[in-house]
CSV table of C-alpha atoms in Angstrom, one decimal:
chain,number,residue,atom,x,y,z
A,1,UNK,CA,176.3,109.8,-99.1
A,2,UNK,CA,176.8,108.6,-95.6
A,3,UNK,CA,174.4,109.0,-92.8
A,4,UNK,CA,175.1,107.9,-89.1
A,5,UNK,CA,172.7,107.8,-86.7
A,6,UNK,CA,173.1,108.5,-82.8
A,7,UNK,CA,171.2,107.4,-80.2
A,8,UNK,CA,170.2,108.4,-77.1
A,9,UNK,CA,170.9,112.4,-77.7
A,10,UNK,CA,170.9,112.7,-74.0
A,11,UNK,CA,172.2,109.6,-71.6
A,12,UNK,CA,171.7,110.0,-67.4
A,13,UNK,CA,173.5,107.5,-65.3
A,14,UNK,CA,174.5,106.9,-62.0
A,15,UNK,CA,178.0,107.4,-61.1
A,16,UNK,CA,179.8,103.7,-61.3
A,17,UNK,CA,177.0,102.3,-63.7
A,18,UNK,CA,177.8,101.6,-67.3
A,19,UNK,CA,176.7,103.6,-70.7
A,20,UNK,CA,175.9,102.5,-73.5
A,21,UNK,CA,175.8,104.9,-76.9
A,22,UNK,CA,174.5,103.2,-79.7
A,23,UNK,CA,174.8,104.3,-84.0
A,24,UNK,CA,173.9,103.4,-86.6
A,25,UNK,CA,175.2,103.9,-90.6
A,26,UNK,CA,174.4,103.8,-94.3
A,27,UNK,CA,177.4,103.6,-96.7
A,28,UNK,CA,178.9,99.9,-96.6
A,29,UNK,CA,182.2,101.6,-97.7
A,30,UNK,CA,182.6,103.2,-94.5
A,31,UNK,CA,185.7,101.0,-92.8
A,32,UNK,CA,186.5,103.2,-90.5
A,33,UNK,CA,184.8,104.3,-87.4
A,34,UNK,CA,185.7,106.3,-84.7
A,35,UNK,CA,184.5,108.1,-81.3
A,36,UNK,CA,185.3,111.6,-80.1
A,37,UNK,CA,184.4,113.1,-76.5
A,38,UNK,CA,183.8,117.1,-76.6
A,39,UNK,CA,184.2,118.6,-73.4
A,40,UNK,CA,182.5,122.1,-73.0
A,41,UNK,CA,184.6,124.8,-74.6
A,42,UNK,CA,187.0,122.3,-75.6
A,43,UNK,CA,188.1,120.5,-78.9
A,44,UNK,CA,186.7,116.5,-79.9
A,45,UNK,CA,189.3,114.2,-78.4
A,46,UNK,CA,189.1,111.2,-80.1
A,47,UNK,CA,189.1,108.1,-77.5
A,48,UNK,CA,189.0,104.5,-79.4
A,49,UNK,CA,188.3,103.9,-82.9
A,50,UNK,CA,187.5,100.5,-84.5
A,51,UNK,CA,188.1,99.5,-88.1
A,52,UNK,CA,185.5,97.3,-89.9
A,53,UNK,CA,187.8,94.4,-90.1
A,54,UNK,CA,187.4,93.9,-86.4
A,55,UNK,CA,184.5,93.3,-84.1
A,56,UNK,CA,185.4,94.8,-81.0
A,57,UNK,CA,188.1,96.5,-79.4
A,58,UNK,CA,188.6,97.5,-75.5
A,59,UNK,CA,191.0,100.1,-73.5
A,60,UNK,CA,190.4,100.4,-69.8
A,61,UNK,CA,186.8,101.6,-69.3
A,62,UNK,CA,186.3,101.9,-72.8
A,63,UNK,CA,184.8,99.2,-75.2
A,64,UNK,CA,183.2,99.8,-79.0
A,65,UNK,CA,181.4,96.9,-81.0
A,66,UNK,CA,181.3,97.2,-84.4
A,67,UNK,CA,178.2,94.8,-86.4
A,68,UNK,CA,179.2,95.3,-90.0
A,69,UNK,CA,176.1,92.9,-91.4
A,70,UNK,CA,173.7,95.0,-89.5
A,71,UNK,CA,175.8,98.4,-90.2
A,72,UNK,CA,175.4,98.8,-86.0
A,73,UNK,CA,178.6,100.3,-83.6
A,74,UNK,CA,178.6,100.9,-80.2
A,75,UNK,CA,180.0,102.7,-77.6
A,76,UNK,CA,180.5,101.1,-73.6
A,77,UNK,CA,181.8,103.3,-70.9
A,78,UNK,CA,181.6,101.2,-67.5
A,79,UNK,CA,182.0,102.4,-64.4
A,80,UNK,CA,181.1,105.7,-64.8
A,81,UNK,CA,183.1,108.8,-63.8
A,82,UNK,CA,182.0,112.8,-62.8
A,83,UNK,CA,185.0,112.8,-65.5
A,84,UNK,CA,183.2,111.2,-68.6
A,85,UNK,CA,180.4,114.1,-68.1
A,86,UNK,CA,180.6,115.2,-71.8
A,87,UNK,CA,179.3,115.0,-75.4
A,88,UNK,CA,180.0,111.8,-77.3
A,89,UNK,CA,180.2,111.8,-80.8
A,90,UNK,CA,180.7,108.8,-83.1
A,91,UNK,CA,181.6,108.8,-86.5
A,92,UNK,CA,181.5,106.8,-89.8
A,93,UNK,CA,184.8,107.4,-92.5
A,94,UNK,CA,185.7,106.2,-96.1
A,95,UNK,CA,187.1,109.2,-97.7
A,96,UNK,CA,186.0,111.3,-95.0
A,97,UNK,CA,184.4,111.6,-91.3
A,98,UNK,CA,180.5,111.9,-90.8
A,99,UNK,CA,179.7,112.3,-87.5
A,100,UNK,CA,176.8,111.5,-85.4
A,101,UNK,CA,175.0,114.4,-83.9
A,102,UNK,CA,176.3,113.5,-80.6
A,103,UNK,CA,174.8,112.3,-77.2
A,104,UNK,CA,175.3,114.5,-74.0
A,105,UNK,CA,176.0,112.1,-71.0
A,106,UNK,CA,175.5,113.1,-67.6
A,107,UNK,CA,177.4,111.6,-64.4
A,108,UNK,CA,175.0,111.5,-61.5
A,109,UNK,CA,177.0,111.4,-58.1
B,1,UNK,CA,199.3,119.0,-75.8
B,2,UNK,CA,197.7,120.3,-78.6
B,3,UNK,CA,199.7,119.2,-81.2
B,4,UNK,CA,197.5,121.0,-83.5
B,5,UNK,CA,197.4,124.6,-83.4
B,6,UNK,CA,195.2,127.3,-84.1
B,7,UNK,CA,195.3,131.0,-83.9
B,8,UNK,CA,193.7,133.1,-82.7
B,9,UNK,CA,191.3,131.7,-80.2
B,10,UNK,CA,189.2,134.4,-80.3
B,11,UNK,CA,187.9,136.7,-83.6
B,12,UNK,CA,185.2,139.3,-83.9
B,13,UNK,CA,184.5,140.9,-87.1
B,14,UNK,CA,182.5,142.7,-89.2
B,15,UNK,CA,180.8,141.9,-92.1
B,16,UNK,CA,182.9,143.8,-94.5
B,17,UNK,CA,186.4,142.9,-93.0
B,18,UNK,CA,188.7,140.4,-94.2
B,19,UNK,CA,190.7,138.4,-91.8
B,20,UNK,CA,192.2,134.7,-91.6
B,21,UNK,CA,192.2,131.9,-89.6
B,22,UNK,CA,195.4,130.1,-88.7
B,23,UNK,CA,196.4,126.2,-88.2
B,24,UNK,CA,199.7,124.6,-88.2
B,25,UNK,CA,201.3,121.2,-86.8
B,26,UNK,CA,204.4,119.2,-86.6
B,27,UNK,CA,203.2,115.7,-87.0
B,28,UNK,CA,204.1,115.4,-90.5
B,29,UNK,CA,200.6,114.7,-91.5
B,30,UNK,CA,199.9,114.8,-95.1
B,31,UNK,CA,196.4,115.6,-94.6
B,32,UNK,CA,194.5,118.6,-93.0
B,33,UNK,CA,191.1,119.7,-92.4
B,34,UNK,CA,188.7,122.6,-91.7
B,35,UNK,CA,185.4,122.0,-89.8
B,36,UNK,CA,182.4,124.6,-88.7
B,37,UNK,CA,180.9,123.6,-85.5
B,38,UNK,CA,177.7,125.7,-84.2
B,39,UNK,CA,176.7,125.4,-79.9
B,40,UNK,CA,175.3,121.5,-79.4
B,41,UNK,CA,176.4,120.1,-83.2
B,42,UNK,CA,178.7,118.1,-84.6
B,43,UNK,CA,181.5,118.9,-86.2
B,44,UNK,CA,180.6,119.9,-90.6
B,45,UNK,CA,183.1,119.4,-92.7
B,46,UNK,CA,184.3,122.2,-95.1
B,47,UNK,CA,187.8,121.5,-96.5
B,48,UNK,CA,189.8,118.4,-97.1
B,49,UNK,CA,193.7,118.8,-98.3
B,50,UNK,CA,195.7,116.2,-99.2
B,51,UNK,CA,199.1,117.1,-99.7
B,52,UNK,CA,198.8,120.1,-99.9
B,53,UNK,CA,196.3,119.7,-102.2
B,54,UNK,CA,192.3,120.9,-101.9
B,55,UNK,CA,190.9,117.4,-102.3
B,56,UNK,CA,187.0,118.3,-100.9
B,57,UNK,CA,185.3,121.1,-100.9
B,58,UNK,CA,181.8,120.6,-99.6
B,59,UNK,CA,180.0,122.9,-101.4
B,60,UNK,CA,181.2,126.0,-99.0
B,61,UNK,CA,180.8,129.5,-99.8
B,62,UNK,CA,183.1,131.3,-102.0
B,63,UNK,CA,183.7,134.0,-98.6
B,64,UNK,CA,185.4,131.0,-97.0
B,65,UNK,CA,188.5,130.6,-99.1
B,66,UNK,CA,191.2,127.9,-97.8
B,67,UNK,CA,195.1,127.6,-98.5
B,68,UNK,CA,197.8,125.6,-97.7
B,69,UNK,CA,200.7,127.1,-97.7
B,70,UNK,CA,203.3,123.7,-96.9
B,71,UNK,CA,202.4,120.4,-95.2
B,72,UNK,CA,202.5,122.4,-92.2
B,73,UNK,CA,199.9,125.1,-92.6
B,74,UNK,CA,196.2,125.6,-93.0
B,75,UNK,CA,194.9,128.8,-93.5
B,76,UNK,CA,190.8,129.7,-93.8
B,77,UNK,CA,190.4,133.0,-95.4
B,78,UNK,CA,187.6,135.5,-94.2
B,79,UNK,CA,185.8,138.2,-96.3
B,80,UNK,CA,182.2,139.4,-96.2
B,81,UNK,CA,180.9,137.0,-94.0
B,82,UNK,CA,177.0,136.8,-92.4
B,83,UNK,CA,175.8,136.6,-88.9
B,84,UNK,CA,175.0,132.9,-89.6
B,85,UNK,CA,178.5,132.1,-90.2
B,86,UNK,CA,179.7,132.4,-86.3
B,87,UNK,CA,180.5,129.6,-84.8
B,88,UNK,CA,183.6,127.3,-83.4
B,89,UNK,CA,185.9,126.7,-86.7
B,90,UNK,CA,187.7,123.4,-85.8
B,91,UNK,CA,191.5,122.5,-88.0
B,92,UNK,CA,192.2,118.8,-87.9
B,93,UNK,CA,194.9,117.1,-89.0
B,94,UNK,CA,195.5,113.3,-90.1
B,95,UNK,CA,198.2,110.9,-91.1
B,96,UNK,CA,196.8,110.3,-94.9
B,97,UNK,CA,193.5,111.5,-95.8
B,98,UNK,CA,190.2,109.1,-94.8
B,99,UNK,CA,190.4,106.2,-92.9
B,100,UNK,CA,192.9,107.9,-90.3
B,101,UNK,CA,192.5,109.5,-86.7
B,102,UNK,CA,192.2,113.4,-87.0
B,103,UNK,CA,193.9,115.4,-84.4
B,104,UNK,CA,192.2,118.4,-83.3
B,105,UNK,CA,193.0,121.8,-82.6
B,106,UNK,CA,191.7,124.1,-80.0
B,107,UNK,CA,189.2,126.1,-82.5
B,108,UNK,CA,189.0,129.9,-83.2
B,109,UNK,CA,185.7,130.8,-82.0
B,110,UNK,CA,184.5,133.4,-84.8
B,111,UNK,CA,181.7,136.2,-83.9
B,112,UNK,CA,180.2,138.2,-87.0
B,113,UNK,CA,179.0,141.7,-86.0
């Protein structure tokens, strides 16, 4: 079955720097590949998604890359926000969602 | 907007009762999920329907029964459940089953006594 792989499980940056969340997956099926932000106490909100037939996609602050050959996707947050204080969790579909086990990013003022 | 939603938002029970958890929504989704999430993990997939039929079961206990009543409605049933099994029980819902954004709802965070 599938297996995605998150990385870092904890991500510190200065407010207006950029961070990067990086993972990893096993089933070549998976084509479909999204990222959900979990504020504390509060449900995944999904914020972009990528499909495999595309390499990258952008909205606003938000950027993912998406290497199928190397199996590799990637989340960008720039300029950083006290807002985007959360856990990050990306994901890996075919039939149905995997999801990483999630990185906690911290906004530093 | 939660355009999925669950009731209720809070349940405490014992390990004899039976109860049931609630999910509905008006997107006209055809498919509709149930998820366990414990404190600092991802979500773990239970229950896949696909119009309105059980499509995955992922090897879940037989004291977590699910139904789905219409298009509209998820239910979880509850009965003789262990101390292990509180946690934040997520319903998501999705345009076709897969490959598709899922919506979620606001969880019913369940405590066993």
């Amino acid at each position: 079955g599938e297996n995605v792989e998150q990385h870092p499980s904890t991500l510190s940056v200065q407010e207006g720097d950029s961070a990067v969340i990086k993972c990893t997956y096993s089933d070549s099926a998976s084509n479909y590949f999204p990222w959900y932000k979990q504020e504390l106490g509060k449900r995944p909100q999904l914020i972009i998604d990528i499909r495999s037939n595309v390499g990258e996609k952008k909205d606003q602050r938000i950027a993912v890359t998406l290497n199928k050959t190397a199996k590799h996707f990637s989340l960008h947050i720039t300029e950083t926000q006290p807002e985007d204080s959360a856990v990050y969790f990306c994901a890996a579909s075919y039939d149905k969602i995997i999801f990483g086990k999630g990185t906690r990013l911290h906004i530093l003022p | 907007d939660t355009e999925v939603t669950q009731t209720p938002k809070h349940l405490v029970m014992g390990m004899t009762n039976k109860k049931s958890l609630k999910c509905e929504q008006h997107m006209g989704h055809r498919a509709m999920y149930w998820y366990k999430q414990k404190a600092k993990k991802p979500p773990e997939l239970m229950f896949v329907y696909s119009y309105e039929k059980l499509s995955i079961n992922e090897s879940v206990p037989s004291r977590f029964s699910p139904e789905c009543p219409n298009s509209s409605l998820l239910n979880l049933h509850l009965h003789a459940l262990q101390p292990e099994d509180s946690a934040l029980y997520l319903c998501a819902s999705s345009d076709g089953q897969g490959s598709q954004p899922q919506h979620f709802g606001d969880g019913t965070r369940l405590s066993i006594l």
